[in-house]
């Protein structure tokens, strides 16, 4: 499987669609009677004055989520190849993204974090352009607006604003105007949002939008660890990725090294921002799928022992399908 996707072949899109269907068979077989889809935060509900939460049947919900994931996989693949992050054209990023977005059942339905992954990919296009851009002020302003839009869809996305400043530190010499441009872009969107609140006589509630950001980081989380055994091969691949990255780090171009540094911070920000939502939901970690797919791709594109990396990926596929049919 890995060897097929290592080659940049347009026919791999077909194989990708078939694999995505296979990885969702277990969930489709026992899909719930109702699936809720909420694509804006409650504070932005005024923007969508119609009832839409159950507008799609469960099967339509899963199908549309699959279409979005396939589109995101192809966009991510284009991003990685465009910036030459893996050293040669390949279809591995799309394969890894489709695989990672099949890990848990909440990943396979329509959700706000899934919509936000389009914004994550869009941000990466702009963030990576910092390296060769002479003036990053307009790009930082655009990125601030993207984060603001993402915050309206899914509030924890606001923490990805840090990725703008981190990218400026990694790619550019310090320029306070570029740092301020991102803030201006963010508040431009919310200025118009405040006007909308004012026109609807709700300006007094505007400051409540950011109240959840004051939530304390939880001391503990009650989870059934057996349901997360599927992550064992994921963790193993991540560890192998870091070993490969360490071996090849100084052999890579400077832009590639800096890009992987940024992806690591985005991965951390996406993972650690889960606590903002009062109700813990696994679909939050879809925000980590984009950088994680690039990490996985890096390992598999550089792995030399074919039986090992093919077996490791097969183990991951088997684990995903097995845990869809077996819960503890």
Short mmCIF file of C-alpha atoms in Angstrom, two decimals:
data_model
loop_
_atom_site.label_atom_id
_atom_site.label_comp_id
_atom_site.label_asym_id
_atom_site.label_seq_id
_atom_site.Cartn_x
_atom_site.Cartn_y
_atom_site.Cartn_z
CA UNK A 1 0.00 0.00 0.00
CA UNK A 2 2.72 2.47 0.99
CA UNK A 3 4.76 1.69 -2.12
CA UNK A 4 1.76 2.52 -4.33
CA UNK A 5 1.28 5.95 -2.76
CA UNK A 6 4.98 6.78 -2.65
CA UNK A 7 4.70 7.43 -6.39
CA UNK A 8 2.88 10.52 -7.63
CA UNK A 9 0.22 8.90 -9.80
CA UNK A 10 -3.19 10.55 -10.40
CA UNK A 11 -4.80 7.09 -10.33
CA UNK A 12 -4.04 7.05 -6.60
CA UNK A 13 -7.07 9.31 -6.11
CA UNK A 14 -9.25 6.31 -6.96
CA UNK A 15 -7.38 4.05 -4.55
CA UNK A 16 -7.69 6.78 -1.93
CA UNK A 17 -11.48 6.90 -2.30
CA UNK A 18 -11.72 3.09 -2.09
CA UNK A 19 -9.55 3.01 1.04
CA UNK A 20 -11.63 5.73 2.68
CA UNK A 21 -14.77 3.67 2.08
CA UNK A 22 -13.14 0.54 3.55
CA UNK A 23 -12.01 2.43 6.64
CA UNK A 24 -15.58 3.59 7.27
CA UNK A 25 -17.40 0.28 6.80
CA UNK A 26 -17.44 -0.47 10.52
CA UNK A 27 -18.89 2.91 11.42
CA UNK A 28 -21.45 2.93 8.60
CA UNK A 29 -22.68 -0.51 9.72
CA UNK A 30 -23.69 0.85 13.11
CA UNK A 31 -24.23 4.56 12.44
CA UNK A 32 -26.55 6.20 15.04
CA UNK A 33 -30.11 7.17 14.19
CA UNK A 34 -29.25 10.88 14.55
CA UNK A 35 -26.04 12.80 14.03
CA UNK A 36 -25.83 16.43 15.09
CA UNK A 37 -23.83 18.83 12.98
CA UNK A 38 -22.98 22.25 14.42
CA UNK A 39 -20.65 24.35 12.30
CA UNK A 40 -20.72 27.65 14.21
CA UNK A 41 -20.29 28.51 17.88
CA UNK A 42 -23.42 29.40 19.91
CA UNK A 43 -22.37 33.07 20.01
CA UNK A 44 -22.50 33.11 16.19
CA UNK A 45 -25.87 31.40 15.97
CA UNK A 46 -27.46 34.71 14.90
CA UNK A 47 -25.57 34.40 11.62
CA UNK A 48 -27.46 31.20 10.82
CA UNK A 49 -31.10 31.91 11.74
CA UNK A 50 -32.40 28.51 10.61
CA UNK A 51 -32.37 25.08 12.19
CA UNK A 52 -29.68 22.99 10.50
CA UNK A 53 -28.30 20.68 13.21
CA UNK A 54 -30.20 17.65 11.90
CA UNK A 55 -30.60 18.76 8.30
CA UNK A 56 -28.71 15.70 7.03
CA UNK A 57 -29.57 12.07 7.54
CA UNK A 58 -26.84 10.02 9.28
CA UNK A 59 -25.74 8.41 6.01
CA UNK A 60 -25.66 11.77 4.22
CA UNK A 61 -23.70 13.22 7.13
CA UNK A 62 -21.03 10.52 6.91
CA UNK A 63 -20.93 10.73 3.11
CA UNK A 64 -20.48 14.51 3.09
CA UNK A 65 -17.79 14.23 5.77
CA UNK A 66 -16.00 11.72 3.55
CA UNK A 67 -16.17 14.10 0.58
CA UNK A 68 -14.72 16.94 2.67
CA UNK A 69 -11.95 14.70 3.99
CA UNK A 70 -11.05 13.57 0.48
CA UNK A 71 -10.91 17.19 -0.68
CA UNK A 72 -8.74 18.15 2.30
CA UNK A 73 -6.45 15.19 1.66
CA UNK A 74 -5.85 16.32 -1.92
CA UNK A 75 -5.28 19.94 -0.84
CA UNK A 76 -2.79 18.81 1.79
CA UNK A 77 -1.05 16.64 -0.77
CA UNK A 78 -0.73 19.64 -3.09
CA UNK A 79 0.60 21.77 -0.22
CA UNK A 80 3.32 19.27 0.71
CA UNK A 81 4.41 18.76 -2.89
CA UNK A 82 4.27 22.48 -3.69
CA UNK A 83 6.70 23.32 -0.89
CA UNK A 84 8.71 20.12 -1.48
CA UNK A 85 8.56 19.11 2.19
CA UNK A 86 9.26 15.44 1.43
CA UNK A 87 11.92 15.89 -1.23
CA UNK A 88 9.91 14.43 -4.10
CA UNK A 89 6.31 14.36 -5.39
CA UNK A 90 4.21 11.74 -3.64
CA UNK A 91 0.65 10.85 -2.66
CA UNK A 92 1.57 9.83 0.88
CA UNK A 93 0.19 12.96 2.63
CA UNK A 94 -3.29 12.30 1.25
CA UNK A 95 -3.08 8.64 2.26
CA UNK A 96 -1.99 9.51 5.79
CA UNK A 97 -4.66 12.17 6.19
CA UNK A 98 -7.44 9.81 5.12
CA UNK A 99 -6.06 7.19 7.50
CA UNK A 100 -5.73 9.51 10.50
CA UNK A 101 -9.23 10.92 10.02
CA UNK A 102 -10.57 7.37 10.38
CA UNK A 103 -9.06 6.68 13.79
CA UNK A 104 -12.20 7.41 15.82
CA UNK A 105 -15.91 7.51 15.06
CA UNK A 106 -16.30 11.26 15.81
CA UNK A 107 -13.70 11.94 13.11
CA UNK A 108 -15.98 10.43 10.46
CA UNK A 109 -18.94 12.79 10.82
CA UNK A 110 -19.47 16.42 9.96
CA UNK A 111 -18.15 18.72 12.66
CA UNK A 112 -16.76 22.20 13.20
CA UNK A 113 -13.13 20.97 13.62
CA UNK A 114 -13.44 19.15 10.30
CA UNK A 115 -14.54 22.37 8.58
CA UNK A 116 -11.68 24.21 10.28
CA UNK A 117 -9.12 21.88 8.71
CA UNK A 118 -9.69 23.73 5.44
CA UNK A 119 -8.56 26.85 7.29
CA UNK A 120 -5.54 25.04 8.75
CA UNK A 121 -4.39 24.06 5.25
CA UNK A 122 -5.08 27.59 3.97
CA UNK A 123 -3.03 29.01 6.84
CA UNK A 124 -0.13 26.67 6.07
CA UNK A 125 0.02 27.91 2.49
CA UNK A 126 0.41 31.46 3.80
CA UNK A 127 2.67 30.61 6.74
CA UNK A 128 5.16 28.71 4.57
CA UNK A 129 5.25 31.67 2.18
CA UNK A 130 6.85 33.76 4.95
CA UNK A 131 10.22 32.19 4.12
CA UNK A 132 10.60 33.79 0.69
CA UNK A 133 8.29 36.78 1.15
CA UNK A 134 9.88 40.19 1.60
CA UNK A 135 6.94 41.87 3.32
CA UNK A 136 4.78 39.67 5.54
CA UNK A 137 2.44 42.39 6.87
CA UNK A 138 -0.39 41.74 4.41
CA UNK A 139 -0.02 37.97 4.81
CA UNK A 140 -0.09 38.26 8.61
CA UNK A 141 -3.23 40.42 8.33
CA UNK A 142 -4.90 37.76 6.17
CA UNK A 143 -3.86 35.06 8.63
CA UNK A 144 -5.40 37.01 11.52
CA UNK A 145 -8.69 37.14 9.60
CA UNK A 146 -8.54 33.40 8.91
CA UNK A 147 -8.05 32.68 12.63
CA UNK A 148 -11.00 34.95 13.45
CA UNK A 149 -13.23 33.10 10.99
CA UNK A 150 -12.06 29.80 12.48
CA UNK A 151 -12.88 31.10 15.98
CA UNK A 152 -16.46 31.81 14.91
CA UNK A 153 -16.77 28.27 13.61
CA UNK A 154 -14.93 26.60 16.50
CA UNK A 155 -13.68 28.71 19.41
CA UNK A 156 -10.53 26.69 20.33
CA UNK A 157 -9.24 27.59 16.88
CA UNK A 158 -8.36 31.00 18.34
CA UNK A 159 -5.18 29.50 19.80
CA UNK A 160 -3.85 28.94 16.29
CA UNK A 161 -3.24 32.68 16.30
CA UNK A 162 -0.04 31.73 18.13
CA UNK A 163 1.05 29.91 14.98
CA UNK A 164 1.26 33.27 13.18
CA UNK A 165 3.72 34.68 15.70
CA UNK A 166 5.65 31.41 15.92
CA UNK A 167 5.99 31.38 12.12
CA UNK A 168 7.23 34.98 12.18
CA UNK A 169 9.87 33.98 14.75
CA UNK A 170 10.94 30.95 12.71
CA UNK A 171 10.89 32.42 9.21
CA UNK A 172 11.41 36.18 9.58
CA UNK A 173 13.57 38.70 11.45
CA UNK A 174 11.59 40.63 14.06
CA UNK A 175 9.35 43.38 12.71
CA UNK A 176 6.73 44.69 15.12
CA UNK A 177 4.48 45.81 12.25
CA UNK A 178 4.12 42.22 11.06
CA UNK A 179 3.19 41.08 14.57
CA UNK A 180 0.59 43.83 14.91
CA UNK A 181 -0.83 43.12 11.43
CA UNK A 182 -2.04 39.70 12.58
CA UNK A 183 -3.85 41.28 15.54
CA UNK A 184 -5.47 43.88 13.29
CA UNK A 185 -6.65 41.17 10.91
CA UNK A 186 -8.21 39.24 13.79
CA UNK A 187 -10.01 42.22 15.27
CA UNK A 188 -11.21 43.44 11.86
CA UNK A 189 -13.47 40.40 11.62
CA UNK A 190 -14.70 40.76 15.18
CA UNK A 191 -15.28 44.49 14.73
CA UNK A 192 -17.87 43.70 12.07
CA UNK A 193 -19.16 40.92 14.31
CA UNK A 194 -19.60 43.48 17.12
CA UNK A 195 -21.54 45.70 14.74
CA UNK A 196 -23.78 42.74 13.96
CA UNK A 197 -24.33 42.22 17.71
CA UNK A 198 -25.15 45.91 18.09
CA UNK A 199 -27.70 45.83 15.29
CA UNK A 200 -29.38 42.90 17.03
CA UNK A 201 -29.36 44.65 20.45
CA UNK A 202 -26.99 42.09 21.96
CA UNK A 203 -23.83 44.15 22.31
CA UNK A 204 -23.90 43.69 26.09
CA UNK A 205 -23.22 39.95 25.60
CA UNK A 206 -20.35 40.46 23.18
CA UNK A 207 -17.58 40.07 25.76
CA UNK A 208 -18.97 36.65 26.77
CA UNK A 209 -17.60 35.26 23.51
CA UNK A 210 -14.14 34.79 25.01
CA UNK A 211 -15.25 33.67 28.48
CA UNK A 212 -14.42 29.98 27.81
CA UNK A 213 -10.78 30.95 27.20
CA UNK A 214 -10.49 31.47 30.95
CA UNK A 215 -11.27 27.79 31.61
CA UNK A 216 -8.55 26.16 33.67
CA UNK A 217 -6.59 23.32 32.12
CA UNK A 218 -8.06 20.06 33.54
CA UNK A 219 -6.06 18.14 36.15
CA UNK A 220 -7.43 14.83 34.92
CA UNK A 221 -9.67 13.42 32.18
CA UNK A 222 -11.90 10.38 32.69
CA UNK A 223 -11.52 8.14 29.65
CA UNK A 224 -11.70 4.44 28.89
CA UNK A 225 -8.13 3.65 27.88
CA UNK A 226 -9.13 0.47 26.06
CA UNK A 227 -10.88 2.56 23.43
CA UNK A 228 -7.59 4.29 22.67
CA UNK A 229 -5.47 1.20 22.00
CA UNK A 230 -5.80 2.11 18.32
CA UNK A 231 -3.29 4.86 19.08
CA UNK A 232 -0.50 2.35 19.83
CA UNK A 233 0.64 2.09 16.17
CA UNK A 234 0.12 5.86 15.82
CA UNK A 235 2.50 6.57 18.69
CA UNK A 236 5.00 4.07 17.30
CA UNK A 237 4.98 5.77 13.88
CA UNK A 238 5.40 9.19 15.52
CA UNK A 239 8.43 7.93 17.44
CA UNK A 240 9.95 6.49 14.26
CA UNK A 241 9.25 9.81 12.52
CA UNK A 242 11.29 11.70 15.11
CA UNK A 243 14.18 9.26 14.67
CA UNK A 244 14.08 9.73 10.89
CA UNK A 245 13.81 13.49 11.23
CA UNK A 246 16.81 13.55 13.56
CA UNK A 247 18.87 11.51 11.09
CA UNK A 248 18.03 13.71 8.09
CA UNK A 249 17.47 17.06 9.78
CA UNK A 250 20.65 18.81 8.68
CA UNK A 251 20.54 17.19 5.25
CA UNK A 252 17.31 19.04 4.45
CA UNK A 253 16.92 22.54 3.06
CA UNK A 254 16.57 25.33 5.61
CA UNK A 255 12.98 26.02 4.53
CA UNK A 256 12.03 22.37 5.05
CA UNK A 257 13.59 22.32 8.53
CA UNK A 258 11.77 25.48 9.53
CA UNK A 259 8.50 24.18 8.08
CA UNK A 260 8.68 21.04 10.21
CA UNK A 261 9.38 23.13 13.29
CA UNK A 262 6.22 25.13 12.59
CA UNK A 263 4.17 21.97 11.97
CA UNK A 264 5.30 20.61 15.34
CA UNK A 265 4.07 23.74 17.14
CA UNK A 266 0.75 23.66 15.27
CA UNK A 267 0.37 20.01 16.31
CA UNK A 268 0.94 20.96 19.96
CA UNK A 269 -1.39 23.97 19.84
CA UNK A 270 -4.14 21.95 18.19
CA UNK A 271 -3.86 19.17 20.76
CA UNK A 272 -3.57 21.28 23.91
CA UNK A 273 -6.46 23.64 23.12
CA UNK A 274 -9.12 20.94 23.71
CA UNK A 275 -9.96 22.15 27.23
CA UNK A 276 -11.66 25.35 25.98
CA UNK A 277 -14.83 23.40 25.19
CA UNK A 278 -16.76 22.49 28.34
CA UNK A 279 -17.71 19.09 26.89
CA UNK A 280 -14.74 16.95 25.87
CA UNK A 281 -15.15 15.64 22.34
CA UNK A 282 -12.65 13.60 20.38
CA UNK A 283 -13.41 15.40 17.12
CA UNK A 284 -11.36 18.33 18.46
CA UNK A 285 -8.19 16.40 17.68
CA UNK A 286 -8.95 16.57 13.97
CA UNK A 287 -7.02 19.84 14.23
CA UNK A 288 -3.91 17.70 14.77
CA UNK A 289 -4.54 15.53 11.69
CA UNK A 290 -2.95 17.90 9.16
CA UNK A 291 0.51 18.17 10.77
CA UNK A 292 0.38 14.52 11.90
CA UNK A 293 -0.27 13.39 8.31
CA UNK A 294 2.86 15.26 7.19
CA UNK A 295 4.87 13.62 10.01
CA UNK A 296 3.66 10.17 8.99
CA UNK A 297 4.43 10.88 5.35
CA UNK A 298 7.97 11.95 6.24
CA UNK A 299 8.63 8.66 7.99
CA UNK A 300 7.18 6.48 5.25
CA UNK A 301 8.88 8.36 2.41
CA UNK A 302 12.27 7.92 4.14
CA UNK A 303 11.78 4.40 5.52
CA UNK A 304 14.06 1.85 3.88
CA UNK A 305 12.92 -1.51 5.25
CA UNK A 306 9.88 -2.28 3.14
CA UNK A 307 8.47 -5.18 5.15
CA UNK A 308 8.67 -3.05 8.31
CA UNK A 309 6.87 0.06 7.08
CA UNK A 310 4.29 -1.94 5.11
CA UNK A 311 3.58 -4.11 8.15
CA UNK A 312 3.36 -1.07 10.39
CA UNK A 313 0.82 0.62 8.14
CA UNK A 314 -1.14 -2.63 7.79
CA UNK A 315 -1.23 -2.89 11.59
CA UNK A 316 -2.65 0.63 11.75
CA UNK A 317 -5.37 -0.21 9.21
CA UNK A 318 -6.31 -3.41 11.02
CA UNK A 319 -6.46 -1.56 14.34
CA UNK A 320 -8.76 1.11 12.92
CA UNK A 321 -11.20 -1.41 11.44
CA UNK A 322 -11.06 -3.71 14.49
CA UNK A 323 -11.89 -0.96 16.98
CA UNK A 324 -14.79 0.23 14.85
CA UNK A 325 -16.47 -3.12 15.39
CA UNK A 326 -15.26 -3.62 18.97
CA UNK A 327 -15.68 -1.09 21.76
CA UNK A 328 -14.96 -1.68 25.42
#
